Coordinates of C-alpha atoms in Angstrom, one line a residue:
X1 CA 54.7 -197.8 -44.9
X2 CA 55.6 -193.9 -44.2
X3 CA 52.8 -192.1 -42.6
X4 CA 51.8 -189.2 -44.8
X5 CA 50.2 -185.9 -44.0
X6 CA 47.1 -184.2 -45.0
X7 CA 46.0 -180.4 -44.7
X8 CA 42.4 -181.3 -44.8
X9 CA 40.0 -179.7 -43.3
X10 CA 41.6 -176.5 -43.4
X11 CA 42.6 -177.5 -47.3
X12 CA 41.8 -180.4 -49.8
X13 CA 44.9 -182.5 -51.0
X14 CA 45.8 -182.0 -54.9
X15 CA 47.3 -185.6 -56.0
X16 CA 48.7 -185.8 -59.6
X17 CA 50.2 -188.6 -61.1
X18 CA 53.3 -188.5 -63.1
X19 CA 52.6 -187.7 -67.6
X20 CA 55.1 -190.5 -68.7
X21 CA 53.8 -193.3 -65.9
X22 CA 55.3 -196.2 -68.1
X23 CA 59.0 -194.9 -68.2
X24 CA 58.5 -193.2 -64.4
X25 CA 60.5 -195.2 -61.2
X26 CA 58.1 -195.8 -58.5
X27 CA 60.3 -194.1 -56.4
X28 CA 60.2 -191.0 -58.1
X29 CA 57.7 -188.2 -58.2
X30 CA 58.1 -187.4 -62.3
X31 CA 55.9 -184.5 -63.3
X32 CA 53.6 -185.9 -60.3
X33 CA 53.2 -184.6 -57.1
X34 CA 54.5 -187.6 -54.9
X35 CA 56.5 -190.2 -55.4
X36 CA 54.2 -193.6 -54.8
X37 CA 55.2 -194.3 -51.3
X38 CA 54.3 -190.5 -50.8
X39 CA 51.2 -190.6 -52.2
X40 CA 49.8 -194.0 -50.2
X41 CA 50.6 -192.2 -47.4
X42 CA 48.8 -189.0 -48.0
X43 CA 46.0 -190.4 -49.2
X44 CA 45.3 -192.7 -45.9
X45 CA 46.2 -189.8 -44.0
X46 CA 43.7 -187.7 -46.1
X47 CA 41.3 -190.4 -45.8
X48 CA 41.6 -191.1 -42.4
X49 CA 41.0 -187.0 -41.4
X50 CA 38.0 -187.5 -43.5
X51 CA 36.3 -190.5 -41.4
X52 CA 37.3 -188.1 -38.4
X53 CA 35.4 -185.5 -39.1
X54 CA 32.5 -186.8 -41.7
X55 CA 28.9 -187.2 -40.3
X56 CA 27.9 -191.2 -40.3
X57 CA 25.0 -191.7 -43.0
X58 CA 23.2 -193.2 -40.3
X59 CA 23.5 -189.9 -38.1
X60 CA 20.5 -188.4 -35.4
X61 CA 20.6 -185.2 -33.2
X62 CA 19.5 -187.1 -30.1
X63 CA 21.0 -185.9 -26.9
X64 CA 17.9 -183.8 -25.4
X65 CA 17.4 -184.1 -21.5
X66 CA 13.9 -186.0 -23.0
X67 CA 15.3 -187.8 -25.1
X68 CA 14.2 -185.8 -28.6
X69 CA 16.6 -185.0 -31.3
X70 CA 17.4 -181.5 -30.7
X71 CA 20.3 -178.9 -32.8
X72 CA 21.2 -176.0 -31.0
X73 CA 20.9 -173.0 -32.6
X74 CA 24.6 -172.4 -31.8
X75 CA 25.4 -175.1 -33.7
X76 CA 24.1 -174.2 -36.9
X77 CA 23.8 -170.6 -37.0
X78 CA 27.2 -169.1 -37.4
X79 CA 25.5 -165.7 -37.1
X80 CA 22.1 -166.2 -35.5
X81 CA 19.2 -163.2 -35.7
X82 CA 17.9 -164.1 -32.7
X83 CA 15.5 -160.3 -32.2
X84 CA 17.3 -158.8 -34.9
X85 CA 14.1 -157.6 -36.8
X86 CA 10.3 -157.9 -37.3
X87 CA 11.1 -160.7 -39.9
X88 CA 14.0 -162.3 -37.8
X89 CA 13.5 -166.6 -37.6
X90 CA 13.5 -166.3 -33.8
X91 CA 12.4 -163.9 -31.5
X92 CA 13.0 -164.0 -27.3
X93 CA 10.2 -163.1 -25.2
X94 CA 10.1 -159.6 -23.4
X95 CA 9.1 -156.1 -23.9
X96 CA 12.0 -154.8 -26.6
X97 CA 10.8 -154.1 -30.3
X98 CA 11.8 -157.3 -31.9
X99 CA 11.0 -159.9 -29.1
X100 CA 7.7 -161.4 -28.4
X101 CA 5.1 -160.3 -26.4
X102 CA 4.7 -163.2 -23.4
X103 CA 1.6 -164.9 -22.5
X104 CA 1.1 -163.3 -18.8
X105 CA 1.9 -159.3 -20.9
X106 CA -0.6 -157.0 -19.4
X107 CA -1.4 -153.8 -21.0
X108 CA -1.2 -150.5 -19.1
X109 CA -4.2 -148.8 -20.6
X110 CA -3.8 -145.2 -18.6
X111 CA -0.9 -144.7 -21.2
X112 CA -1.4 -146.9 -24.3
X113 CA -3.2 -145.4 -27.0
X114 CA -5.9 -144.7 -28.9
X115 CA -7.5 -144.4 -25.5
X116 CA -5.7 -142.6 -22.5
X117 CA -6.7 -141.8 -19.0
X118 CA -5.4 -138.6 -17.6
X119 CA -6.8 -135.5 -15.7
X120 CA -7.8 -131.9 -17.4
X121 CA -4.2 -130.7 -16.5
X122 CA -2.3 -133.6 -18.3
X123 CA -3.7 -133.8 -21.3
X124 CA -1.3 -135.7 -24.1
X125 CA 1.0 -133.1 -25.7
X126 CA 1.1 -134.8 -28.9
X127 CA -2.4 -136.1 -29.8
X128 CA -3.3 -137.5 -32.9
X129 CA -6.6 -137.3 -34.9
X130 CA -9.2 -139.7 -32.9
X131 CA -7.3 -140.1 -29.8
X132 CA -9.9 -140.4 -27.2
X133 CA -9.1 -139.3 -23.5
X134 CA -11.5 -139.9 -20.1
X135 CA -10.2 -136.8 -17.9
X136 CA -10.5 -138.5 -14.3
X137 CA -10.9 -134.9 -12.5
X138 CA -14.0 -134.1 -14.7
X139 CA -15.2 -137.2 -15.8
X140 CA -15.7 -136.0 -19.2
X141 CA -14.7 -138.3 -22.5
X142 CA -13.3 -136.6 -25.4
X143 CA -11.6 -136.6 -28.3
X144 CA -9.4 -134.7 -30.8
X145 CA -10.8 -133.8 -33.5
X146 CA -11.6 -130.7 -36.4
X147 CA -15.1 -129.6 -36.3
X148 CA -14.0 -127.3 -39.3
X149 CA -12.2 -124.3 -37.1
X150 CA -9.1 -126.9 -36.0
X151 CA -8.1 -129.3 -34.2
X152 CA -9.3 -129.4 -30.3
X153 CA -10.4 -131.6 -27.1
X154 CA -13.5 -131.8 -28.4
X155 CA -16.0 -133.2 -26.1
X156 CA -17.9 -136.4 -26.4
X157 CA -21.7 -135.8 -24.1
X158 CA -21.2 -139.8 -22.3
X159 CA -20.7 -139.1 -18.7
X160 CA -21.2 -135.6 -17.9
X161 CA -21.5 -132.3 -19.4
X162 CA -20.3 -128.7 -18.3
X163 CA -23.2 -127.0 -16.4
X164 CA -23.4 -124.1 -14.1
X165 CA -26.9 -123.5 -12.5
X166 CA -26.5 -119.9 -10.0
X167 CA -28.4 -118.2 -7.7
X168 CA -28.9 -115.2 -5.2
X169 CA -29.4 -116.0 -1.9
X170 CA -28.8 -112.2 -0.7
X171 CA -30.9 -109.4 -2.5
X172 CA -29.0 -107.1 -4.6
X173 CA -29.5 -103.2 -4.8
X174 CA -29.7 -102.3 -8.7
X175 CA -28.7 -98.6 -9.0
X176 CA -30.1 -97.1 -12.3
X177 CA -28.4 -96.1 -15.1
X178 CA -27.1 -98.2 -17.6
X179 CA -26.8 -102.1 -16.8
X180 CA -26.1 -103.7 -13.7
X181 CA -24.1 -106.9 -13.5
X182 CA -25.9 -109.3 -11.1
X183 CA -24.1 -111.0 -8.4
X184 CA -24.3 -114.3 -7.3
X185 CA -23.6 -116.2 -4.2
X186 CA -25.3 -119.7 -4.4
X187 CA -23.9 -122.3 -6.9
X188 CA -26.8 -125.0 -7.0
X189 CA -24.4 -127.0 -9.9
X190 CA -21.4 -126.7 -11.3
X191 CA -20.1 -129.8 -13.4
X192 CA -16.5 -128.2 -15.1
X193 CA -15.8 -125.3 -12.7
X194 CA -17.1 -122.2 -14.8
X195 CA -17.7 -120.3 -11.9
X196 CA -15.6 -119.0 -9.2
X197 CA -17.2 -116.4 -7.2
X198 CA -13.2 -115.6 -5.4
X199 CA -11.9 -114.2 -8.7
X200 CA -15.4 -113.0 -9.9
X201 CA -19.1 -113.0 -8.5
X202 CA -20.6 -112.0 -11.5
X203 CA -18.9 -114.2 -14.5
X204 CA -19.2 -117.3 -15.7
X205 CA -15.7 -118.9 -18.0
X206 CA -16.3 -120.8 -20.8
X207 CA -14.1 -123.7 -21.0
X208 CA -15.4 -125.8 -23.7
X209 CA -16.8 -123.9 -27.4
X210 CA -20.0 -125.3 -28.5
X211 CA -23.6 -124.5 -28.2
X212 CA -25.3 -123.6 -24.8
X213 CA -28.4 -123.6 -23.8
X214 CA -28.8 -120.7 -21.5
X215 CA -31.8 -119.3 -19.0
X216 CA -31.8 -116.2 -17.0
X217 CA -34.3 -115.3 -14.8
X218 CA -34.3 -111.8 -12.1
X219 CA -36.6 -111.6 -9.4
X220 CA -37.7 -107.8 -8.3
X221 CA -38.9 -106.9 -4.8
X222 CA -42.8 -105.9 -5.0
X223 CA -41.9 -102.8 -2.7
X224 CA -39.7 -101.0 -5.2
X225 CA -40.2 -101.6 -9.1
X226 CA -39.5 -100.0 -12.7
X227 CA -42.1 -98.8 -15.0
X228 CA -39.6 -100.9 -17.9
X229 CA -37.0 -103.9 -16.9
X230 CA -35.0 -105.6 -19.3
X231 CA -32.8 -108.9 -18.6
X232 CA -29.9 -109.9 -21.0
X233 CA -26.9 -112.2 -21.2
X234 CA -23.6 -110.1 -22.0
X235 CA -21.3 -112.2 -23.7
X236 CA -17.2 -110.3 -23.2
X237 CA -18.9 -107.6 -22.2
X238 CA -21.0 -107.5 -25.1
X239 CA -25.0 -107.8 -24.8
X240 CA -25.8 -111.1 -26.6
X241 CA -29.3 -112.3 -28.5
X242 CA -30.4 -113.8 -25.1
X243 CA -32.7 -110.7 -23.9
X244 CA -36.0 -109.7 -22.6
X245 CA -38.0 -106.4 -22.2
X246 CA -40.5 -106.7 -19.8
X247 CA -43.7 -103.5 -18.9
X248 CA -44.1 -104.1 -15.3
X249 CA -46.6 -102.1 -12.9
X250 CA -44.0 -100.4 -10.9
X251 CA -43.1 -97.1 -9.0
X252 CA -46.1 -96.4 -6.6
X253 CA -47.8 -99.8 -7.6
X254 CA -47.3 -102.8 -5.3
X255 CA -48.2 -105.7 -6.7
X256 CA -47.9 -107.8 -3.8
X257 CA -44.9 -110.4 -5.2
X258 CA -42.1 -110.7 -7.0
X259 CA -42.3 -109.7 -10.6
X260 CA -40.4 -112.3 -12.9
X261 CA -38.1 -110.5 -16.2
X262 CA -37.0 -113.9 -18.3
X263 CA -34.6 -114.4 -20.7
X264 CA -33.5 -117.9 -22.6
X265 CA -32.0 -119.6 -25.6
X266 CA -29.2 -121.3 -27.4
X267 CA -26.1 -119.6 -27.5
X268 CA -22.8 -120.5 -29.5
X269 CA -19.5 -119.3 -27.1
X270 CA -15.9 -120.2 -27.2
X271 CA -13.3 -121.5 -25.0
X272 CA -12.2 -118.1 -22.4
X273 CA -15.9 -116.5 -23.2
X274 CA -17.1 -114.5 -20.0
X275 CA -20.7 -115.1 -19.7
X276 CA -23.1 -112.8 -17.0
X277 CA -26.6 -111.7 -16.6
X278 CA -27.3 -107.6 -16.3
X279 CA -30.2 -105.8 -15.9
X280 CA -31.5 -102.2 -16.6
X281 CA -34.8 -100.4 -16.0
X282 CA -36.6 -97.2 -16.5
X283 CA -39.0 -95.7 -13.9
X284 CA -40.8 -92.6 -15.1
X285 CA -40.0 -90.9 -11.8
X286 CA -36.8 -90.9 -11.7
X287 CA -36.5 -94.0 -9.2
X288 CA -32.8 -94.4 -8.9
X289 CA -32.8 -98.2 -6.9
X290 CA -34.7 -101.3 -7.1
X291 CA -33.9 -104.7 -5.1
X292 CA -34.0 -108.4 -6.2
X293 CA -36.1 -110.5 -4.2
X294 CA -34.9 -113.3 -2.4
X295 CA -37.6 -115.7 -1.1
X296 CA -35.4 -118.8 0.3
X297 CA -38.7 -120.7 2.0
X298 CA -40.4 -121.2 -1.4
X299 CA -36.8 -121.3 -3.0
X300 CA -37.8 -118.3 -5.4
X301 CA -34.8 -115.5 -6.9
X302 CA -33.1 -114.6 -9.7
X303 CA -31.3 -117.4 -11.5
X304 CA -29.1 -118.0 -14.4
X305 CA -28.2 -121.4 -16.4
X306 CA -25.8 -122.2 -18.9
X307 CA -25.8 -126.4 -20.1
X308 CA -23.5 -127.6 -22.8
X309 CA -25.9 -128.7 -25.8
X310 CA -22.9 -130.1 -28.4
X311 CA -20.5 -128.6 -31.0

């Protein structure tokens, strides 16, 4: 028998038989597409390519290294979407977008919000509503939020709170008239760095808005004191709610101690206000200079305070 041919797989074989078989030579082709000597040899050769390449019934995928029945995914994915999406079928392991996050993944938490550690000079430059941050310089928490004048670094009172406690630990010479910025040179506390007596020994900077609760308290020497004192906090230059008017028995009277003028209250301020103590006096006589007492063995001078209270 002539061997035949086949195009299968690439094609499948076409085989007609011939309209008119009865009155058709079997030698011939008729109408047909092969003669029948033609056609038993395509057809074995077409069957024989089939039992080639055909699966068995009876078929497994066994041929794992433990023995399972395993199909590479290169052998039935002709275009596999192996990390190609959120919803791809199969993902690899690693750190990319679309892979899978592996077991022994740990999470650097000084950069991975909604919580980031940083320092009062590297702040994020793109927070979000609610993003907390723990400033390691400071140690204060806070958080970005609108208190209903915008968005800021607000602070959350957990660790620590701005606070600047001063004193005078050298007597100051108060020349009358008008008021006279007090000076200080003792900083008993100072949790934010509001004060910095090398740029200015009479001002405190307000780095955080909010509410303060504020105390100030000027000592004068027994030898020489006003008829009339009067303490306040100035607030840009500007004489604030936070005042006192004291009638002292001064001039040729000596009491014998330090007279106390007191001042204290809540304050509102805002981030960049300058924040000092004054006095100013008036001495029937025309006294022209009075002295703060200092009294360091019974720790006793003139003070100020300012403690953050909230927003």
């Amino acid at each position: 028998m002539a061997s035949g041919s086949t195009g299968y797989p690439g094609t499948n074989d076409v085989f007609t038989v011939p309209s008119d078989p009865e009155n058709t030579p079997l030698s011939s082709a008729g109408d047909g597409t092969r003669d029948l000597t033609q056609s038993i040899g395509d057809q074995g050769a077409a069957l024989m390519a089939v039992e080639g390449l055909a699966a068995l019934k009876t078929h497994d995928h066994a041929g794992g290294a433990d023995g399972t029945h395993i199909l590479p995914q290169s052998s039935t994915h002709a275009v596999p979407d192996t990390d190609a999406s959120l919803s791809a079928i199969h993902h690899t392991l690693g750190g990319g977008a679309n892979q899978a996050a592996p077991g022994n993944l740990q999470l650097n938490y000084a950069s991975t919000r909604p919580y980031i550690i940083c320092d009062s000079l590297d702040r994020p430059p793109s927070p979000f509503p609610g993003l907390m941050i723990f400033e390691t310089d400071t140690n204060f928490l806070r958080i970005w939020a609108d208190t209903g004048s915008g968005y800021a670094w607000q602070l959350i009172p957990f660790l620590s709170v701005p606070t600047v406690q001063l004193a005078q630990a050298t007597p100051q010479a108060l020349r009358t008239p008008g008021w006279i910025e007090l000076l200080w040179d003792d900083v008993v506390d100072d949790v934010g760095n509001l004060f910095n007596s090398a740029v200015n020994a009479a001002q405190i900077v307000i780095a955080d808005a909010g509410l303060y609760a504020t105390n100030l308290a000027v000592q004068f020497d027994p030898a020489i004191a006003p008829n009339v004192a009067s303490v306040a906090l100035f607030v840009n230059d500007t004489l604030s709610s936070v005042q006192s008017n004291v009638f002292q028995r001064g001039e040729n009277y000596i009491p014998g101690f330090s007279q106390t003028v007191a001042a204290q209250g809540p304050i509102r301020l805002n981030s960049g206000d300058v924040v000092g103590g004054a006095v100013s006096y008036v001495a029937s006589q025309g006294l022209g200079v009075v002295n703060t007492f200092v009294d360091q063995a019974n720790s006793l001078t003139s003070r100020i305070g300012l403690t953050f209270l909230g927003i």
